[in-house]
Coordinates of C-alpha atoms in Angstrom, one line a residue:
Chain A
M25 CA -33.7 82.4 14.0
I26 CA -34.6 79.2 12.1
R27 CA -35.3 77.2 15.3
R28 CA -37.5 80.0 16.5
L29 CA -39.5 79.9 13.2
D30 CA -40.1 76.2 13.7
A31 CA -41.5 76.9 17.1
S32 CA -43.7 79.5 15.5
L33 CA -45.2 76.9 13.2
L34 CA -45.9 74.6 16.2
I35 CA -47.7 77.5 18.1
L36 CA -49.6 78.3 15.0
L37 CA -50.9 74.8 14.6
V38 CA -51.8 74.5 18.3
A39 CA -53.5 77.9 18.3
F40 CA -55.7 77.1 15.3
P41 CA -58.1 74.5 16.9
I42 CA -58.3 76.6 20.1
L43 CA -59.3 79.7 18.2
W44 CA -61.7 77.6 16.2
L45 CA -63.6 76.4 19.2
L46 CA -63.0 79.2 21.7
P47 CA -65.5 81.9 20.6
S48 CA -68.5 79.6 20.0
G49 CA -70.0 80.9 23.3
L50 CA -69.5 84.5 22.3
K51 CA -72.3 86.9 21.3
S52 CA -72.1 88.5 17.9
Y53 CA -70.3 91.6 19.2
G54 CA -67.6 89.5 20.8
L55 CA -67.2 87.5 17.6
Y56 CA -67.0 90.8 15.7
V57 CA -64.1 91.9 18.0
V58 CA -62.2 88.7 17.6
S59 CA -62.8 88.8 13.8
L60 CA -61.5 92.3 13.7
W61 CA -58.4 91.2 15.6
L62 CA -57.7 88.5 12.9
V63 CA -58.2 90.9 10.0
M64 CA -55.9 93.5 11.6
S65 CA -53.4 90.9 12.4
I66 CA -53.2 90.1 8.7
A67 CA -52.6 93.7 7.8
A68 CA -50.0 94.0 10.6
M69 CA -48.3 90.8 9.4
G70 CA -47.8 92.4 6.0
L71 CA -46.3 95.6 7.6
N72 CA -44.2 93.4 9.8
L73 CA -42.6 91.9 6.7
T74 CA -41.9 95.4 5.2
L75 CA -40.9 97.1 8.4
G76 CA -39.8 94.4 10.8
Y77 CA -37.9 92.0 8.4
A78 CA -36.9 94.2 5.5
G79 CA -36.5 97.4 7.5
L80 CA -38.5 99.7 5.2
T81 CA -40.5 102.3 7.2
S82 CA -44.0 102.4 5.6
L83 CA -46.8 104.6 6.7
A84 CA -49.0 103.3 3.9
Q85 CA -50.5 100.1 5.3
G86 CA -53.7 101.9 6.2
A87 CA -54.0 103.0 2.6
F88 CA -53.6 99.4 1.4
L89 CA -56.2 98.3 3.8
G90 CA -58.4 100.9 2.2
I91 CA -57.5 99.9 -1.4
G92 CA -58.4 96.3 -0.6
A93 CA -61.6 97.2 1.2
Y94 CA -62.8 99.5 -1.6
A95 CA -61.8 97.2 -4.4
T96 CA -63.7 94.4 -2.7
A97 CA -66.7 96.5 -1.9
I98 CA -66.9 97.9 -5.5
L99 CA -66.4 94.5 -7.1
T100 CA -69.0 92.6 -4.9
T101 CA -71.7 95.3 -4.8
K102 CA -71.4 96.9 -8.2
A103 CA -69.9 94.2 -10.4
G104 CA -71.5 91.3 -8.6
W105 CA -68.3 89.3 -8.2
P106 CA -68.1 86.5 -5.6
L107 CA -65.9 87.3 -2.6
P108 CA -63.1 84.8 -3.4
A109 CA -62.6 86.4 -6.8
A110 CA -62.7 89.9 -5.3
F111 CA -60.3 88.8 -2.6
L112 CA -57.7 87.7 -5.1
A113 CA -58.2 90.8 -7.3
S114 CA -57.9 93.1 -4.3
S115 CA -54.7 91.4 -3.2
A116 CA -53.3 91.5 -6.7
L117 CA -54.2 95.2 -7.0
S118 CA -52.5 96.0 -3.8
F119 CA -49.4 94.0 -4.8
A120 CA -49.2 96.0 -8.1
V121 CA -49.6 99.3 -6.3
G122 CA -47.1 98.2 -3.7
V123 CA -44.5 97.6 -6.5
L124 CA -45.1 101.1 -7.8
L125 CA -44.8 102.6 -4.3
G126 CA -41.7 100.5 -3.7
F127 CA -39.8 102.5 -6.4
P128 CA -39.3 105.5 -4.1
A129 CA -38.0 103.0 -1.5
L130 CA -35.1 102.3 -3.9
R131 CA -34.0 105.9 -3.7
V132 CA -34.7 107.0 -0.2
K133 CA -34.6 105.3 3.2
H134 CA -35.7 105.6 6.8
H135 CA -37.7 108.8 7.6
Y136 CA -37.7 110.0 4.0
L137 CA -39.5 106.8 3.0
A138 CA -41.9 107.4 5.8
F139 CA -42.7 110.8 4.4
V140 CA -43.3 109.5 0.8
T141 CA -45.6 106.7 2.0
L142 CA -47.4 109.2 4.3
A143 CA -48.1 111.4 1.2
F144 CA -49.4 108.3 -0.6
T145 CA -51.7 107.5 2.3
V146 CA -53.2 111.0 2.3
V147 CA -53.7 111.0 -1.5
V148 CA -55.5 107.6 -1.3
F149 CA -57.8 109.0 1.5
L150 CA -58.6 112.0 -0.6
V151 CA -59.5 109.9 -3.6
A152 CA -61.8 107.7 -1.5
R153 CA -63.5 110.8 -0.1
N154 CA -63.8 112.8 -3.3
E155 CA -64.4 110.4 -6.2
Q156 CA -68.0 109.9 -5.4
W157 CA -68.9 108.0 -8.6
L158 CA -66.5 105.2 -7.6
T159 CA -66.3 105.2 -3.9
G160 CA -69.5 106.8 -2.8
G161 CA -67.5 109.7 -1.2
V162 CA -68.3 110.4 2.5
F163 CA -71.5 108.3 2.2
G164 CA -69.4 105.2 1.6
I165 CA -70.6 101.9 0.2
A166 CA -73.2 100.0 2.1
N167 CA -74.6 96.4 2.0
I168 CA -71.3 94.7 1.3
P169 CA -72.4 91.0 1.1
R170 CA -70.9 88.2 3.2
P171 CA -69.8 85.2 1.1
V172 CA -71.5 82.0 0.1
L173 CA -68.9 79.2 -0.3
F174 CA -69.6 75.8 -1.8
G175 CA -73.3 76.3 -1.3
S176 CA -73.1 77.1 2.4
D177 CA -74.0 80.6 3.6
L178 CA -71.2 82.1 5.7
G179 CA -73.2 85.3 6.5
A180 CA -73.7 84.6 10.2
A181 CA -71.0 85.8 12.7
L182 CA -69.6 82.4 13.7
P183 CA -69.2 80.8 10.3
F184 CA -67.7 84.1 9.0
Y185 CA -65.3 84.2 11.9
R186 CA -64.2 80.6 11.1
L187 CA -63.7 81.6 7.5
L188 CA -61.5 84.5 8.6
L189 CA -59.6 82.1 10.9
C190 CA -58.9 79.8 8.0
V191 CA -57.7 82.6 5.7
T192 CA -55.5 84.0 8.5
L193 CA -54.0 80.5 9.0
V194 CA -53.2 80.2 5.3
L195 CA -51.7 83.6 5.1
A196 CA -49.7 83.1 8.3
L197 CA -48.4 79.7 6.9
A198 CA -47.5 81.5 3.7
M199 CA -45.6 84.1 5.7
W200 CA -43.9 81.5 7.7
W201 CA -42.8 79.7 4.6
L202 CA -41.6 82.9 3.0
L203 CA -39.5 83.9 6.0
K204 CA -38.0 80.4 6.2
S205 CA -37.1 80.4 2.5
P206 CA -34.0 82.1 1.1
W207 CA -36.2 85.1 0.4
G208 CA -36.8 85.7 4.1
R209 CA -33.1 85.7 4.7
A210 CA -32.5 88.0 1.8
F211 CA -35.1 90.4 3.4
L212 CA -33.2 90.2 6.7
A213 CA -29.9 90.9 4.9
L214 CA -31.5 93.9 3.4
R215 CA -32.4 95.3 6.8
E216 CA -29.1 94.5 8.4
N217 CA -26.7 95.7 5.8
A218 CA -27.9 96.5 2.3
V219 CA -24.4 97.0 0.9
R220 CA -23.0 93.8 2.2
A221 CA -26.1 92.0 1.0
A222 CA -25.5 93.4 -2.5
S223 CA -21.9 92.3 -2.5
L224 CA -23.1 88.8 -1.6
G225 CA -25.2 88.8 -4.7
V226 CA -28.6 89.7 -3.3
D227 CA -30.5 91.7 -5.8
I228 CA -31.4 94.7 -3.6
R229 CA -33.8 96.3 -6.1
A230 CA -35.9 93.2 -6.6
Y231 CA -36.1 92.4 -2.9
T232 CA -36.9 95.9 -1.8
L233 CA -39.8 96.0 -4.3
L234 CA -40.9 92.5 -3.3
A235 CA -40.8 93.3 0.4
F236 CA -43.0 96.3 -0.2
A237 CA -45.3 94.5 -2.6
I238 CA -45.9 91.4 -0.5
G239 CA -46.5 93.5 2.6
S240 CA -49.0 95.6 0.6
A241 CA -50.7 92.6 -0.7
Y242 CA -51.3 91.4 2.9
G243 CA -52.7 94.9 3.6
G244 CA -55.0 94.6 0.6
A245 CA -56.1 91.1 1.6
A246 CA -56.9 92.3 5.1
G247 CA -59.0 95.2 3.6
S248 CA -60.8 92.7 1.4
L249 CA -61.9 90.8 4.5
Y250 CA -62.5 94.0 6.5
A251 CA -65.2 95.1 4.0
P252 CA -67.5 92.1 4.3
L253 CA -66.8 92.0 8.1
V254 CA -68.2 95.5 8.7
E255 CA -70.5 95.4 5.7
F256 CA -70.3 99.2 5.3
I257 CA -67.2 101.2 4.5
D258 CA -66.4 105.0 4.3
P259 CA -63.1 106.8 4.0
A260 CA -62.7 107.5 7.8
P261 CA -61.1 104.2 8.9
F262 CA -58.4 104.6 6.2
A263 CA -57.2 108.0 7.1
L264 CA -53.5 108.7 8.0
S265 CA -54.1 107.9 11.7
A266 CA -55.0 104.4 10.7
S267 CA -51.6 103.9 9.2
F268 CA -50.0 105.4 12.4
V269 CA -52.0 102.9 14.5
L270 CA -50.9 100.0 12.3
L271 CA -47.3 101.0 12.5
L272 CA -47.6 101.3 16.3
T273 CA -49.3 97.9 16.3
V274 CA -46.3 96.3 14.7
V275 CA -43.8 98.1 16.8
A276 CA -45.7 97.6 20.1
G277 CA -46.1 93.9 19.3
G278 CA -42.5 93.5 18.3
A279 CA -41.3 94.3 14.8
G280 CA -39.4 91.5 13.2
S281 CA -40.9 88.7 15.4
F282 CA -43.4 86.3 13.9
F283 CA -46.2 86.7 16.5
G284 CA -45.5 90.4 17.0
P285 CA -48.4 91.4 14.7
F286 CA -50.9 89.2 16.6
V287 CA -49.8 90.6 20.0
G288 CA -49.8 94.1 18.7
A289 CA -53.2 93.8 17.0
F290 CA -54.6 92.5 20.3
F291 CA -53.4 95.7 21.9
S292 CA -54.5 98.0 19.2
Y293 CA -57.9 96.6 18.2
M294 CA -59.1 94.2 20.9
L295 CA -58.0 96.1 24.0
P296 CA -59.8 99.3 23.0
E297 CA -63.0 97.3 22.6
L298 CA -62.5 95.6 26.0
L299 CA -61.9 99.0 27.5
R300 CA -65.1 100.4 26.1
A301 CA -66.6 100.2 29.5
T302 CA -64.4 103.1 30.6
G303 CA -66.4 105.4 28.3
G304 CA -64.6 107.8 26.0
W305 CA -61.3 107.4 27.7
Y306 CA -60.3 104.0 26.3
L307 CA -58.4 105.5 23.3
I308 CA -56.4 107.7 25.7
I309 CA -55.6 104.7 27.9
Y310 CA -54.6 102.7 24.8
A311 CA -52.4 105.5 23.4
A312 CA -50.7 105.9 26.8
V313 CA -50.1 102.2 27.1
V314 CA -48.6 102.0 23.6
L315 CA -46.5 105.1 24.3
L316 CA -45.2 103.3 27.5
I317 CA -44.5 100.1 25.6
V318 CA -42.5 101.9 22.9
M319 CA -40.6 103.9 25.5
I320 CA -39.7 101.0 27.7
S321 CA -39.0 98.5 25.0
P322 CA -38.5 99.8 21.4
T323 CA -38.4 96.1 20.3
G324 CA -42.0 95.7 21.5
L325 CA -43.7 93.4 23.9
L326 CA -42.2 90.3 22.5
G327 CA -38.8 92.0 22.6
L328 CA -39.4 92.6 26.3
I329 CA -40.1 88.9 27.0
E330 CA -37.1 88.0 25.0
R331 CA -34.9 90.4 26.9
W332 CA -36.2 88.9 30.1
R333 CA -35.4 85.4 28.9
D334 CA -31.9 86.4 27.7
H335 CA -31.4 88.0 31.1
R336 CA -32.4 84.9 32.9
S337 CA -30.2 82.5 30.8
Q338 CA -27.3 84.9 31.3
A339 CA -27.9 84.9 35.0
K340 CA -28.0 81.1 34.9
A341 CA -24.8 80.9 33.0
A342 CA -23.2 83.3 35.4
A343 CA -24.3 81.1 38.3
A344 CA -22.9 78.0 36.6
R345 CA -19.6 79.9 36.0
A346 CA -19.5 80.9 39.6
A347 CA -20.0 77.3 40.7
A348 CA -17.3 76.1 38.3
A349 CA -14.8 78.8 39.1
P350 CA -13.0 77.2 42.0
T351 CA -12.3 74.0 40.1
L352 CA -11.2 75.8 37.0
G353 CA -8.9 78.1 38.9
A354 CA -6.8 80.3 36.6
A355 CA -8.7 79.4 33.5
S356 CA -11.9 81.0 34.8
G357 CA -11.3 84.3 33.1
E358 CA -11.3 82.5 29.8
T359 CA -14.5 80.6 30.4
D360 CA -16.1 83.8 31.5
S361 CA -15.7 85.5 28.1
L362 CA -16.7 82.3 26.3
G363 CA -19.8 81.9 28.4
K364 CA -20.9 85.4 27.6
G365 CA -20.3 84.9 23.9
A366 CA -22.5 81.8 23.9
T367 CA -25.4 83.3 25.7
Q368 CA -25.6 86.5 23.6
Chain B
M3 CA -56.3 140.3 -10.5
D4 CA -58.2 141.4 -7.4
Q5 CA -59.0 137.9 -6.6
F6 CA -55.4 136.8 -7.3
L7 CA -54.0 139.4 -4.8
Q8 CA -56.5 138.3 -2.2
L9 CA -55.5 134.7 -2.7
V10 CA -51.8 135.6 -2.4
V11 CA -52.4 137.5 0.9
A12 CA -54.5 134.6 2.2
G13 CA -51.9 132.2 1.0
L14 CA -49.1 134.1 2.8
A15 CA -51.2 134.2 6.0
T16 CA -51.7 130.5 5.9
G17 CA -48.1 130.0 4.9
A18 CA -46.9 132.1 7.8
I19 CA -48.7 129.8 10.2
Y20 CA -47.2 126.7 8.5
A21 CA -43.8 128.4 8.7
L22 CA -44.1 128.8 12.4
A23 CA -44.9 125.2 12.9
A24 CA -42.3 124.1 10.3
I25 CA -39.5 126.2 11.9
G26 CA -40.1 124.6 15.3
F27 CA -40.1 121.2 13.6
T28 CA -36.8 121.9 12.0
L29 CA -35.2 123.3 15.2
V30 CA -35.9 120.2 17.2
W31 CA -34.8 118.0 14.3
Q32 CA -31.5 119.9 14.1
T33 CA -30.6 119.9 17.7
S34 CA -31.8 116.4 18.8
Q35 CA -32.8 114.4 15.7
T36 CA -36.4 114.4 16.8
I37 CA -39.0 114.0 14.1
N38 CA -42.1 115.3 15.9
F39 CA -45.1 113.6 14.3
A40 CA -47.2 115.4 17.0
Q41 CA -46.3 118.9 15.8
G42 CA -49.8 119.4 14.4
E43 CA -51.3 118.5 17.8
F44 CA -48.9 121.0 19.4
V45 CA -50.5 123.7 17.3
M46 CA -54.0 122.4 18.1
L47 CA -53.7 122.1 21.9
P48 CA -52.9 125.6 23.2
A49 CA -56.2 127.0 21.9
I50 CA -58.1 124.1 23.5
L51 CA -56.3 124.9 26.8
V52 CA -57.4 128.5 26.6
L53 CA -61.0 127.5 26.1
V54 CA -60.8 125.0 29.0
G55 CA -59.7 128.0 31.1
T56 CA -62.5 130.3 29.9
H57 CA -65.1 127.6 30.4
A58 CA -63.8 127.2 33.9
G59 CA -64.6 130.8 34.5
L60 CA -61.2 132.5 34.1
P61 CA -61.1 135.9 32.4
V62 CA -59.8 135.7 28.9
W63 CA -56.4 137.2 29.7
A64 CA -55.8 134.8 32.6
A65 CA -56.9 131.9 30.5
F66 CA -54.3 132.8 27.9
A67 CA -51.6 133.2 30.5
V68 CA -52.3 130.0 32.3
A69 CA -52.7 128.0 29.0
S70 CA -49.5 129.4 27.6
I71 CA -47.4 128.7 30.7
A72 CA -48.9 125.2 31.1
F73 CA -48.4 124.4 27.5
V74 CA -44.7 125.5 27.3
L75 CA -44.0 123.6 30.5
L76 CA -45.6 120.4 29.4
F77 CA -44.8 120.3 25.7
G78 CA -41.5 122.2 25.8
F79 CA -39.8 121.0 29.0
G80 CA -41.9 117.9 29.7
F81 CA -41.7 116.7 26.1
K82 CA -38.0 117.0 26.0
R83 CA -37.4 115.6 29.5
F84 CA -39.8 112.7 29.7
L85 CA -40.2 111.6 26.1
V86 CA -37.3 112.7 23.9
E87 CA -34.5 112.2 26.4
P88 CA -35.3 108.5 27.4
M89 CA -36.0 107.6 23.7
Q90 CA -33.0 109.3 22.1
R91 CA -30.5 106.5 22.7
H92 CA -32.8 104.1 20.7
G93 CA -32.4 106.1 17.5
V94 CA -34.4 108.3 15.1
L95 CA -37.2 105.9 14.3
P96 CA -38.3 104.7 17.7
L97 CA -38.4 108.3 18.8
A98 CA -40.5 109.3 15.8
I99 CA -42.9 106.4 16.6
A100 CA -43.2 107.5 20.2
T101 CA -44.2 111.0 18.9
M102 CA -46.9 109.3 16.8
A103 CA -48.3 107.6 19.9
L104 CA -48.1 111.0 21.6
S105 CA -50.1 112.6 18.7
V106 CA -52.9 110.0 19.1
L107 CA -52.8 110.5 22.9
V108 CA -53.1 114.4 22.7
K109 CA -55.8 114.3 20.1
E110 CA -57.9 111.8 22.0
A111 CA -57.4 113.6 25.2
A112 CA -58.6 116.9 23.6
K113 CA -61.6 115.2 22.1
N114 CA -62.7 113.4 25.3
G115 CA -61.4 115.9 27.9
F116 CA -62.8 118.9 26.2
S117 CA -65.1 118.6 23.2
A118 CA -65.5 116.7 19.9
E119 CA -67.1 119.8 18.3
A120 CA -65.4 122.8 16.8
Q121 CA -65.5 125.8 19.3
P122 CA -65.3 129.5 18.5
F123 CA -62.1 131.0 19.7
P124 CA -61.6 134.7 20.7
S125 CA -60.0 136.6 17.9
L126 CA -57.2 139.0 18.8
V127 CA -57.8 141.0 15.7
P128 CA -61.1 142.5 14.6
D129 CA -62.4 141.0 11.4
G130 CA -62.8 143.5 8.6
M131 CA -61.7 144.4 5.1
L132 CA -58.9 146.7 4.1
S133 CA -58.6 148.3 0.7
L134 CA -55.1 148.1 -0.8
W135 CA -54.4 149.0 -4.4
G136 CA -58.0 148.6 -5.2
A137 CA -58.2 145.1 -3.8
A138 CA -60.2 144.2 -0.7
L139 CA -58.0 142.3 1.7
S140 CA -58.9 140.6 4.9
A141 CA -57.6 142.5 7.9
R142 CA -57.2 139.2 9.8
D143 CA -55.1 137.6 7.1
L144 CA -52.8 140.7 7.1
A145 CA -52.6 140.6 10.9
I146 CA -51.8 136.9 11.0
F147 CA -49.1 137.5 8.4
V148 CA -47.6 140.4 10.3
V149 CA -47.6 138.7 13.7
A150 CA -46.1 135.5 12.3
V151 CA -43.4 137.5 10.5
V152 CA -42.6 139.5 13.6
A153 CA -42.2 136.2 15.5
I154 CA -40.0 134.7 12.9
V155 CA -37.8 137.8 12.5
G156 CA -37.5 138.0 16.3
L157 CA -36.4 134.4 16.4
Q158 CA -33.9 135.0 13.5
L159 CA -32.4 138.0 15.4
F160 CA -32.2 136.0 18.6
I161 CA -30.3 133.2 16.8
T162 CA -27.9 135.3 14.8
R163 CA -27.4 138.3 17.1
T164 CA -27.3 137.0 20.6
R165 CA -24.6 134.9 22.3
T166 CA -27.2 132.4 23.4
G167 CA -28.6 132.2 19.9
R168 CA -25.3 131.6 18.3
T169 CA -24.4 128.8 20.8
M170 CA -27.8 127.3 20.0
Q171 CA -26.9 127.4 16.4
A172 CA -23.5 125.8 17.1
T173 CA -25.3 123.0 19.0
A174 CA -27.6 122.4 16.0
Q175 CA -24.8 122.3 13.5
N176 CA -22.4 120.1 15.5
P177 CA -23.2 118.9 19.0
T178 CA -19.9 117.2 19.5
V179 CA -17.7 120.2 18.7
A180 CA -20.1 122.4 20.6
R181 CA -19.7 120.3 23.7
I182 CA -15.9 120.4 23.3
L183 CA -16.0 124.2 23.1
G184 CA -17.8 124.2 26.5
I185 CA -21.3 125.0 25.3
P186 CA -23.9 123.6 27.7
V187 CA -25.4 121.4 24.9
E188 CA -28.2 120.0 27.0
R189 CA -29.4 123.4 28.0
M190 CA -29.3 124.6 24.4
I191 CA -31.4 121.6 23.3
L192 CA -33.9 122.3 26.0
L193 CA -34.0 125.9 24.7
T194 CA -35.0 124.7 21.2
F195 CA -37.8 122.7 22.6
L196 CA -39.1 125.7 24.6
I197 CA -38.9 127.8 21.4
N198 CA -40.7 125.1 19.5
A199 CA -43.5 125.1 22.0
M200 CA -43.7 128.9 21.9
L201 CA -43.9 128.9 18.1
A202 CA -46.6 126.3 18.2
L203 CA -48.4 128.5 20.8
V204 CA -48.3 131.6 18.5
A205 CA -49.5 129.5 15.5
S206 CA -52.3 128.1 17.6
Y207 CA -53.6 131.5 18.7
L208 CA -53.4 132.9 15.2
V209 CA -55.1 130.0 13.4
S210 CA -57.8 129.1 15.8
P211 CA -60.0 132.2 15.3
V212 CA -60.1 131.3 11.6
Y213 CA -60.5 127.5 11.7
L214 CA -62.3 127.3 15.1
A215 CA -60.7 125.2 17.9
K216 CA -61.1 121.5 17.2
F217 CA -59.3 118.4 18.4
S218 CA -58.7 117.3 14.8
N219 CA -57.1 120.7 13.6
G220 CA -53.6 119.3 14.1
E221 CA -54.0 116.8 11.3
S222 CA -54.0 119.2 8.4
I223 CA -51.7 121.8 10.0
G224 CA -49.2 119.2 11.1
L225 CA -49.2 117.7 7.6
A226 CA -48.7 121.1 6.0
A227 CA -45.9 122.0 8.5
F228 CA -44.3 118.7 7.9
I229 CA -44.3 119.1 4.1
A230 CA -43.1 122.7 4.4
A231 CA -40.1 121.7 6.5
I232 CA -39.1 118.9 4.1
V233 CA -39.8 120.8 0.9
G234 CA -37.9 123.8 2.1
G235 CA -35.0 121.9 3.5
F236 CA -35.1 119.8 6.6
N237 CA -32.0 121.3 8.1
Q238 CA -32.4 125.0 7.5
I239 CA -34.6 127.5 9.3
R240 CA -34.8 129.7 6.1
G241 CA -35.8 126.5 4.3
A242 CA -38.7 125.9 6.6
L243 CA -39.7 129.5 6.3
A244 CA -39.7 129.4 2.5
G245 CA -41.4 126.0 2.5
G246 CA -44.1 127.3 4.7
F247 CA -44.9 130.3 2.5
L248 CA -44.7 128.1 -0.7
I249 CA -47.1 125.5 0.7
G250 CA -49.5 128.2 1.9
L251 CA -49.6 129.8 -1.5
I252 CA -49.9 126.4 -3.4
D253 CA -52.7 125.5 -1.0
N254 CA -54.8 128.6 -1.5
L255 CA -54.1 128.9 -5.2
T256 CA -55.0 125.2 -5.8
A257 CA -58.2 125.6 -3.9
A258 CA -59.3 128.5 -6.0
Y259 CA -58.1 127.5 -9.5
V260 CA -57.7 123.8 -9.6
S261 CA -59.9 121.8 -7.2
S262 CA -60.8 122.5 -3.6
A263 CA -61.3 118.8 -3.0
Y264 CA -57.7 118.1 -3.8
R265 CA -56.1 121.2 -2.2
T266 CA -54.2 118.9 0.2
A267 CA -53.0 116.7 -2.6
V268 CA -51.0 119.2 -4.6
P269 CA -48.5 120.0 -1.7
L270 CA -48.2 116.2 -1.3
V271 CA -47.2 115.8 -4.9
V272 CA -44.7 118.6 -4.5
L273 CA -43.4 116.8 -1.4
V274 CA -42.9 113.5 -3.2
V275 CA -41.2 115.1 -6.2
V276 CA -38.8 117.1 -3.9
I277 CA -37.9 113.9 -1.9
L278 CA -37.2 112.0 -5.0
V279 CA -35.3 114.7 -6.9
K280 CA -33.6 116.7 -4.2
P281 CA -34.1 114.9 -0.8
E282 CA -32.2 117.6 1.1
G283 CA -34.9 120.1 0.2
L284 CA -35.0 123.2 -2.0
L285 CA -32.7 125.3 0.3
G286 CA -31.2 122.5 2.4
R287 CA -27.7 121.3 2.7
K288 CA -26.8 117.7 1.8
E289 CA -26.5 115.5 4.9
E290 CA -24.0 112.7 5.1
R291 CA -25.8 109.5 5.0
T292 CA -24.6 106.0 5.9
V293 CA -24.3 104.9 2.3

């Protein structure tokens, strides 16, 4: 677990300069698609903490995306705040709402929690659609400004993409640190066996709320970046199906693995854009692919790779055992069970 | 008073449709621990299939027949055999997530394969007004109510009065013991999936003349059925029934007296309160939970 996290840090630091340079040849549409992938990866990273590490089923991540997007849109267009301030405020707001929504999670688990968060998502959507004075209703909010930082205008597609990349890196590093810290292990303990965790002195109440709130704050942060990325928001992208797709993103990528959200977001948000050439059928293809992934490997794509790797190392161990068997003679039965224990 | 009576009848009609979908939802949950997030799409699809048939030149009755058979085969038998069965060993949640993907798939397929626009659907009952105790009531609402209640009573009689029905109930209550007693558990589970598809079918044909047939119809109906099932009691048919009528009434009365913009929100609030205060539902039994 810990060794794997260290490897994650290495991959993260190698990927960053590649992603920095890679899209410089892309047209603005291509840049938009890659930017969208980054933004949705952030939202999925948050949900991955809540669902994948702490084991709390949330169908509210789409709503937090919406809360962050609307908060940022309102603060930057109506109140004239700069984006960094609006970003912090949006994340903080989502964190606070996440704590409140976390309270039901203290009482109910599993599918019941999914139902409560589902209700929350629909209510947030209704508020966005109906409270015209605040959210613009179905007409939405237009002309959301892109930021100007330290005197340089980041409005064009490439500089804005690079800003998103930096923010994604910072948030990914923060997540990495969080998972490596005792908190991360407490979240895992919560998922694996809440009662045992409590008996070992983990404050279940506090960690449940924290898992929810931090996951939500990531959702809000993603929303806050989504608003200036698309420059116009209305309630539609934050409907219940958005939360379904985010959940599918995390599960298809691999819930509880560090890069699962990035892989999943590639599938859910970039693949549909790449499949656009197929006309109206791309969403069907996408849904069918995700359905297949979930059916073949409930631990997601990364889980599939892991299973394949385990399988291979087991096969290798078996081969080694077979080679050693004649020399070991009667003791082979013993090594067999030991070998199995070590590879699992 | 007139208006109130009209609203109650309309609420019971809507509620009856919710109840049909909610009962199916409850049945498949009971027998195979399947939370079907695609239940709303199950109610949306049959009407679309009928329209596909009539657009292809079939006479209306033939379109109904073909659509009904195809739907029950695909989403009764096929759903059980090719989605639920392989997923079941992974547990409740992965299965529920697979049904979410199925819901996206069905919705997009209906949108792109048929039409993104709402289409008129042939009504089985003439629209008109009936006068009852001085109040003008919609004939269609009454007809919906009557047909749905007949379907539900028929199902209830089947479950309680026939041998097959009782074995099905035994399977729902305790699959292990049922298997020991020699009940063909797998066949009974399949039967509940077929019944679920048929209930969705009836709900679809009843609701589509009113709301028009549209790919996105499943969202609101599925949500309502879902709430109805949980509020009434996830593990009881009569709970789903009561929940359906309750949500239908709340829905219509809220739209008229409180706010039509927030008509969907009030049932949601009821849902959250019920989950927090009495998670087994108003009429449900307590389930044993792992701590």
